[in-house]
């Protein structure tokens, strides 16, 4: 059996890939991210990941002010060499072009909240690298969702300290996610048991 040649895009250019390259590379696997100039490929997700995303997405949509929109698995340009794909983002309504749904990315300045549901394969990126990228891009709010021993989500909520450009923990929510920022939110996290 002869090995198939690797596509050209497997080999990064000198200095790494840029945020714009992600839209120009043909046949990339779905949900490919760009972190620090390197392509990152996503492994298949476990059921908890999907259910937690759905629970939070539907909860966010039900509380969303008219000036905001929720999107799932869309990349965010945080700098020239990084375009991570949060599991969920809340963006300014104005970031969505009138009459179009062809966008492949959002600008960091249009993102109000980035949400990462931790997966075993991407735990280090989800917990360490991505929050740093989001903070440096001045995304005001960040949530990190972990699976607890009882199978429910624990949502760690963070707010940006604009002076230090780092996130400060504002709470860890287990059974209910009730917040007043970035807008009024009340989500029953125990609903995941019935999904």
PDB file of C-alpha atoms in Angstrom:
ATOM      1  CA  UNK A   1       0.000   0.000   0.000  1.00  0.00           C
ATOM      2  CA  UNK A   2       1.406   3.366  -1.016  1.00  0.00           C
ATOM      3  CA  UNK A   3       1.112   6.298   1.366  1.00  0.00           C
ATOM      4  CA  UNK A   4      -0.822   9.254   0.024  1.00  0.00           C
ATOM      5  CA  UNK A   5       1.148  12.496  -0.253  1.00  0.00           C
ATOM      6  CA  UNK A   6       0.346  15.062   2.383  1.00  0.00           C
ATOM      7  CA  UNK A   7      -1.499  18.193   1.264  1.00  0.00           C
ATOM      8  CA  UNK A   8       0.603  21.354   0.989  1.00  0.00           C
ATOM      9  CA  UNK A   9      -1.241  23.017   3.865  1.00  0.00           C
ATOM     10  CA  UNK A  10       0.191  20.508   6.335  1.00  0.00           C
ATOM     11  CA  UNK A  11       3.473  22.388   6.086  1.00  0.00           C
ATOM     12  CA  UNK A  12       3.242  25.851   7.669  1.00  0.00           C
ATOM     13  CA  UNK A  13       4.856  28.799   5.932  1.00  0.00           C
ATOM     14  CA  UNK A  14       7.837  30.496   7.535  1.00  0.00           C
ATOM     15  CA  UNK A  15       6.535  32.406  10.548  1.00  0.00           C
ATOM     16  CA  UNK A  16       3.410  30.223  10.759  1.00  0.00           C
ATOM     17  CA  UNK A  17      -0.100  30.605   9.411  1.00  0.00           C
ATOM     18  CA  UNK A  18      -2.098  33.829   9.778  1.00  0.00           C
ATOM     19  CA  UNK A  19      -5.754  34.379  10.656  1.00  0.00           C
ATOM     20  CA  UNK A  20      -6.552  35.071   6.990  1.00  0.00           C
ATOM     21  CA  UNK A  21      -4.941  31.794   5.876  1.00  0.00           C
ATOM     22  CA  UNK A  22      -7.683  29.798   7.603  1.00  0.00           C
ATOM     23  CA  UNK A  23     -10.198  30.891   4.951  1.00  0.00           C
ATOM     24  CA  UNK A  24      -7.832  30.211   2.050  1.00  0.00           C
ATOM     25  CA  UNK A  25      -6.630  26.689   2.872  1.00  0.00           C
ATOM     26  CA  UNK A  26      -8.715  24.133   0.913  1.00  0.00           C
ATOM     27  CA  UNK A  27     -10.203  21.028   2.509  1.00  0.00           C
ATOM     28  CA  UNK A  28      -9.339  21.762   6.139  1.00  0.00           C
ATOM     29  CA  UNK A  29     -11.077  19.441   8.588  1.00  0.00           C
ATOM     30  CA  UNK A  30     -14.144  20.999  10.266  1.00  0.00           C
ATOM     31  CA  UNK A  31     -13.473  23.126  13.364  1.00  0.00           C
ATOM     32  CA  UNK A  32      -9.792  23.685  12.612  1.00  0.00           C
ATOM     33  CA  UNK A  33      -8.398  26.406  14.861  1.00  0.00           C
ATOM     34  CA  UNK A  34      -5.320  28.586  14.553  1.00  0.00           C
ATOM     35  CA  UNK A  35      -3.337  28.986  17.771  1.00  0.00           C
ATOM     36  CA  UNK A  36      -0.047  30.878  17.705  1.00  0.00           C
ATOM     37  CA  UNK A  37       0.408  30.295  13.968  1.00  0.00           C
ATOM     38  CA  UNK A  38      -0.240  26.533  14.140  1.00  0.00           C
ATOM     39  CA  UNK A  39      -3.266  24.608  12.909  1.00  0.00           C
ATOM     40  CA  UNK A  40      -5.111  22.692  15.623  1.00  0.00           C
ATOM     41  CA  UNK A  41      -7.473  19.869  14.685  1.00  0.00           C
ATOM     42  CA  UNK A  42     -10.404  18.948  16.910  1.00  0.00           C
ATOM     43  CA  UNK A  43     -11.140  15.378  18.001  1.00  0.00           C
ATOM     44  CA  UNK A  44     -14.695  13.996  18.094  1.00  0.00           C
ATOM     45  CA  UNK A  45     -16.546  15.295  21.153  1.00  0.00           C
ATOM     46  CA  UNK A  46     -18.232  13.304  23.906  1.00  0.00           C
ATOM     47  CA  UNK A  47     -21.955  13.570  24.570  1.00  0.00           C
ATOM     48  CA  UNK A  48     -21.427  15.802  27.634  1.00  0.00           C
ATOM     49  CA  UNK A  49     -19.727  18.402  25.460  1.00  0.00           C
ATOM     50  CA  UNK A  50     -22.644  18.539  23.021  1.00  0.00           C
ATOM     51  CA  UNK A  51     -25.289  18.605  25.758  1.00  0.00           C
ATOM     52  CA  UNK A  52     -23.528  21.312  27.773  1.00  0.00           C
ATOM     53  CA  UNK A  53     -23.184  23.452  24.642  1.00  0.00           C
ATOM     54  CA  UNK A  54     -26.870  22.999  23.789  1.00  0.00           C
ATOM     55  CA  UNK A  55     -27.993  23.757  27.361  1.00  0.00           C
ATOM     56  CA  UNK A  56     -25.937  26.957  27.532  1.00  0.00           C
ATOM     57  CA  UNK A  57     -26.773  28.040  23.991  1.00  0.00           C
ATOM     58  CA  UNK A  58     -30.522  27.707  24.520  1.00  0.00           C
ATOM     59  CA  UNK A  59     -30.256  29.366  27.949  1.00  0.00           C
ATOM     60  CA  UNK A  60     -28.277  32.287  26.546  1.00  0.00           C
ATOM     61  CA  UNK A  61     -30.711  32.719  23.636  1.00  0.00           C
ATOM     62  CA  UNK A  62     -33.688  32.873  26.001  1.00  0.00           C
ATOM     63  CA  UNK A  63     -32.117  35.753  27.987  1.00  0.00           C
ATOM     64  CA  UNK A  64     -30.356  37.604  25.174  1.00  0.00           C
ATOM     65  CA  UNK A  65     -30.924  41.338  24.805  1.00  0.00           C
ATOM     66  CA  UNK A  66     -31.840  42.437  21.249  1.00  0.00           C
ATOM     67  CA  UNK A  67     -28.392  44.016  20.738  1.00  0.00           C
ATOM     68  CA  UNK A  68     -26.604  40.645  21.006  1.00  0.00           C
ATOM     69  CA  UNK A  69     -26.479  37.310  19.168  1.00  0.00           C
ATOM     70  CA  UNK A  70     -25.237  33.812  20.100  1.00  0.00           C
ATOM     71  CA  UNK A  71     -23.109  31.707  17.761  1.00  0.00           C
ATOM     72  CA  UNK A  72     -21.580  28.283  18.236  1.00  0.00           C
ATOM     73  CA  UNK A  73     -18.264  26.998  16.960  1.00  0.00           C
ATOM     74  CA  UNK A  74     -17.244  30.126  15.027  1.00  0.00           C
ATOM     75  CA  UNK A  75     -13.656  31.316  15.015  1.00  0.00           C
ATOM     76  CA  UNK A  76     -12.599  34.626  16.545  1.00  0.00           C
ATOM     77  CA  UNK A  77      -9.647  36.621  15.234  1.00  0.00           C
ATOM     78  CA  UNK A  78      -7.743  37.511  18.396  1.00  0.00           C
ATOM     79  CA  UNK A  79      -4.486  38.483  16.691  1.00  0.00           C
ATOM     80  CA  UNK A  80      -2.593  37.945  13.436  1.00  0.00           C
ATOM     81  CA  UNK A  81      -1.568  34.365  14.253  1.00  0.00           C
ATOM     82  CA  UNK A  82      -4.473  33.114  16.379  1.00  0.00           C
ATOM     83  CA  UNK A  83      -8.054  32.365  15.457  1.00  0.00           C
ATOM     84  CA  UNK A  84      -9.448  30.030  18.120  1.00  0.00           C
ATOM     85  CA  UNK A  85     -12.917  28.552  17.915  1.00  0.00           C
ATOM     86  CA  UNK A  86     -14.809  28.960  21.199  1.00  0.00           C
ATOM     87  CA  UNK A  87     -17.659  26.535  21.704  1.00  0.00           C
ATOM     88  CA  UNK A  88     -20.033  29.496  22.061  1.00  0.00           C
ATOM     89  CA  UNK A  89     -19.714  33.240  21.623  1.00  0.00           C
ATOM     90  CA  UNK A  90     -22.040  36.094  22.344  1.00  0.00           C
ATOM     91  CA  UNK A  91     -21.436  38.839  19.805  1.00  0.00           C
ATOM     92  CA  UNK A  92     -22.725  42.316  19.068  1.00  0.00           C
ATOM     93  CA  UNK A  93     -25.705  42.196  16.715  1.00  0.00           C
ATOM     94  CA  UNK A  94     -23.913  44.659  14.422  1.00  0.00           C
ATOM     95  CA  UNK A  95     -21.187  42.034  13.804  1.00  0.00           C
ATOM     96  CA  UNK A  96     -23.669  40.028  11.728  1.00  0.00           C
ATOM     97  CA  UNK A  97     -23.844  41.426   8.202  1.00  0.00           C
ATOM     98  CA  UNK A  98     -27.329  42.401   7.025  1.00  0.00           C
ATOM     99  CA  UNK A  99     -28.902  39.620   5.003  1.00  0.00           C
ATOM    100  CA  UNK A 100     -25.850  37.412   5.179  1.00  0.00           C
ATOM    101  CA  UNK A 101     -24.849  34.310   7.002  1.00  0.00           C
ATOM    102  CA  UNK A 102     -21.617  33.677   5.154  1.00  0.00           C
ATOM    103  CA  UNK A 103     -19.172  34.862   7.787  1.00  0.00           C
ATOM    104  CA  UNK A 104     -16.511  32.391   8.931  1.00  0.00           C
ATOM    105  CA  UNK A 105     -15.131  34.453  11.803  1.00  0.00           C
ATOM    106  CA  UNK A 106     -15.782  37.339  14.134  1.00  0.00           C
ATOM    107  CA  UNK A 107     -13.500  40.104  15.320  1.00  0.00           C
ATOM    108  CA  UNK A 108     -12.537  39.960  19.000  1.00  0.00           C
ATOM    109  CA  UNK A 109     -13.873  43.488  19.553  1.00  0.00           C
ATOM    110  CA  UNK A 110     -17.371  42.242  18.606  1.00  0.00           C
ATOM    111  CA  UNK A 111     -17.317  39.405  21.161  1.00  0.00           C
ATOM    112  CA  UNK A 112     -18.902  40.003  24.569  1.00  0.00           C
ATOM    113  CA  UNK A 113     -18.528  36.442  25.911  1.00  0.00           C
ATOM    114  CA  UNK A 114     -16.452  33.408  24.888  1.00  0.00           C
ATOM    115  CA  UNK A 115     -17.383  29.978  26.279  1.00  0.00           C
ATOM    116  CA  UNK A 116     -15.175  26.889  26.302  1.00  0.00           C
ATOM    117  CA  UNK A 117     -16.502  23.452  27.323  1.00  0.00           C
ATOM    118  CA  UNK A 118     -13.437  21.508  28.461  1.00  0.00           C
ATOM    119  CA  UNK A 119     -12.680  18.316  26.552  1.00  0.00           C
ATOM    120  CA  UNK A 120     -10.060  15.798  27.669  1.00  0.00           C
ATOM    121  CA  UNK A 121      -8.166  16.215  24.373  1.00  0.00           C
ATOM    122  CA  UNK A 122      -8.029  20.007  24.596  1.00  0.00           C
ATOM    123  CA  UNK A 123      -8.027  20.602  28.362  1.00  0.00           C
ATOM    124  CA  UNK A 124      -4.695  22.467  28.469  1.00  0.00           C
ATOM    125  CA  UNK A 125      -5.684  24.763  25.597  1.00  0.00           C
ATOM    126  CA  UNK A 126      -9.184  25.340  27.028  1.00  0.00           C
ATOM    127  CA  UNK A 127      -7.939  26.086  30.560  1.00  0.00           C
ATOM    128  CA  UNK A 128      -4.679  27.928  29.854  1.00  0.00           C
ATOM    129  CA  UNK A 129      -3.873  29.144  26.347  1.00  0.00           C
ATOM    130  CA  UNK A 130      -7.282  30.181  25.079  1.00  0.00           C
ATOM    131  CA  UNK A 131      -8.218  32.290  28.141  1.00  0.00           C
ATOM    132  CA  UNK A 132      -4.917  34.160  27.741  1.00  0.00           C
ATOM    133  CA  UNK A 133      -5.659  34.815  24.070  1.00  0.00           C
ATOM    134  CA  UNK A 134      -9.196  36.008  24.828  1.00  0.00           C
ATOM    135  CA  UNK A 135      -7.975  38.292  27.642  1.00  0.00           C
ATOM    136  CA  UNK A 136      -5.230  39.805  25.491  1.00  0.00           C
ATOM    137  CA  UNK A 137      -7.873  40.480  22.824  1.00  0.00           C
ATOM    138  CA  UNK A 138      -9.950  42.227  25.536  1.00  0.00           C
ATOM    139  CA  UNK A 139     -13.020  39.987  25.336  1.00  0.00           C
ATOM    140  CA  UNK A 140     -14.928  41.165  28.442  1.00  0.00           C
ATOM    141  CA  UNK A 141     -16.328  37.828  29.672  1.00  0.00           C
ATOM    142  CA  UNK A 142     -15.154  34.219  29.582  1.00  0.00           C
ATOM    143  CA  UNK A 143     -16.780  31.022  30.850  1.00  0.00           C
ATOM    144  CA  UNK A 144     -15.005  27.708  31.339  1.00  0.00           C
ATOM    145  CA  UNK A 145     -17.340  24.717  31.618  1.00  0.00           C
ATOM    146  CA  UNK A 146     -16.114  21.578  33.400  1.00  0.00           C
ATOM    147  CA  UNK A 147     -17.872  18.250  33.882  1.00  0.00           C
ATOM    148  CA  UNK A 148     -18.422  17.411  37.557  1.00  0.00           C
ATOM    149  CA  UNK A 149     -18.471  13.932  39.121  1.00  0.00           C
ATOM    150  CA  UNK A 150     -22.284  13.867  38.913  1.00  0.00           C
ATOM    151  CA  UNK A 151     -22.162  14.516  35.159  1.00  0.00           C
ATOM    152  CA  UNK A 152     -23.431  18.077  35.394  1.00  0.00           C
ATOM    153  CA  UNK A 153     -21.647  21.187  34.195  1.00  0.00           C
ATOM    154  CA  UNK A 154     -19.827  23.501  36.568  1.00  0.00           C
ATOM    155  CA  UNK A 155     -19.553  26.931  34.934  1.00  0.00           C
ATOM    156  CA  UNK A 156     -16.571  29.029  36.002  1.00  0.00           C
ATOM    157  CA  UNK A 157     -17.339  32.649  35.126  1.00  0.00           C
ATOM    158  CA  UNK A 158     -14.653  35.279  34.572  1.00  0.00           C
ATOM    159  CA  UNK A 159     -14.596  39.001  33.909  1.00  0.00           C
ATOM    160  CA  UNK A 160     -11.745  40.860  32.274  1.00  0.00           C
ATOM    161  CA  UNK A 161      -9.533  43.067  34.434  1.00  0.00           C
ATOM    162  CA  UNK A 162      -8.784  45.662  31.772  1.00  0.00           C
ATOM    163  CA  UNK A 163      -5.781  47.046  33.662  1.00  0.00           C
ATOM    164  CA  UNK A 164      -3.910  43.735  33.799  1.00  0.00           C
ATOM    165  CA  UNK A 165      -5.586  42.213  30.737  1.00  0.00           C
ATOM    166  CA  UNK A 166      -6.351  39.021  32.628  1.00  0.00           C
ATOM    167  CA  UNK A 167      -9.511  37.307  33.781  1.00  0.00           C
ATOM    168  CA  UNK A 168     -10.720  37.423  37.371  1.00  0.00           C
ATOM    169  CA  UNK A 169     -12.977  34.631  38.642  1.00  0.00           C
ATOM    170  CA  UNK A 170     -16.472  35.927  39.454  1.00  0.00           C
ATOM    171  CA  UNK A 171     -18.014  32.594  40.457  1.00  0.00           C
ATOM    172  CA  UNK A 172     -18.321  28.837  40.079  1.00  0.00           C
ATOM    173  CA  UNK A 173     -21.882  27.739  39.358  1.00  0.00           C
ATOM    174  CA  UNK A 174     -23.055  24.146  39.818  1.00  0.00           C
ATOM    175  CA  UNK A 175     -26.831  23.727  39.808  1.00  0.00           C
ATOM    176  CA  UNK A 176     -27.883  27.156  38.566  1.00  0.00           C
ATOM    177  CA  UNK A 177     -26.108  29.824  36.530  1.00  0.00           C
ATOM    178  CA  UNK A 178     -27.573  33.130  37.686  1.00  0.00           C
ATOM    179  CA  UNK A 179     -25.713  36.301  36.664  1.00  0.00           C
ATOM    180  CA  UNK A 180     -26.274  39.982  36.019  1.00  0.00           C
ATOM    181  CA  UNK A 181     -23.305  40.379  33.646  1.00  0.00           C
ATOM    182  CA  UNK A 182     -22.747  40.428  30.735  1.00  0.00           C
ATOM    183  CA  UNK A 183     -26.582  40.527  30.890  1.00  0.00           C
ATOM    184  CA  UNK A 184     -29.234  38.989  33.154  1.00  0.00           C
ATOM    185  CA  UNK A 185     -28.959  35.206  32.873  1.00  0.00           C
ATOM    186  CA  UNK A 186     -30.671  32.390  34.778  1.00  0.00           C
ATOM    187  CA  UNK A 187     -29.981  28.857  33.508  1.00  0.00           C
ATOM    188  CA  UNK A 188     -30.896  25.661  35.364  1.00  0.00           C
ATOM    189  CA  UNK A 189     -27.756  23.567  34.866  1.00  0.00           C
ATOM    190  CA  UNK A 190     -29.506  20.483  36.310  1.00  0.00           C
ATOM    191  CA  UNK A 191     -31.600  20.347  33.125  1.00  0.00           C
ATOM    192  CA  UNK A 192     -28.742  18.427  31.539  1.00  0.00           C
ATOM    193  CA  UNK A 193     -30.047  15.384  33.477  1.00  0.00           C
ATOM    194  CA  UNK A 194     -33.190  15.377  31.300  1.00  0.00           C
ATOM    195  CA  UNK A 195     -31.489  15.770  27.952  1.00  0.00           C
TER     196      UNK A 195
END
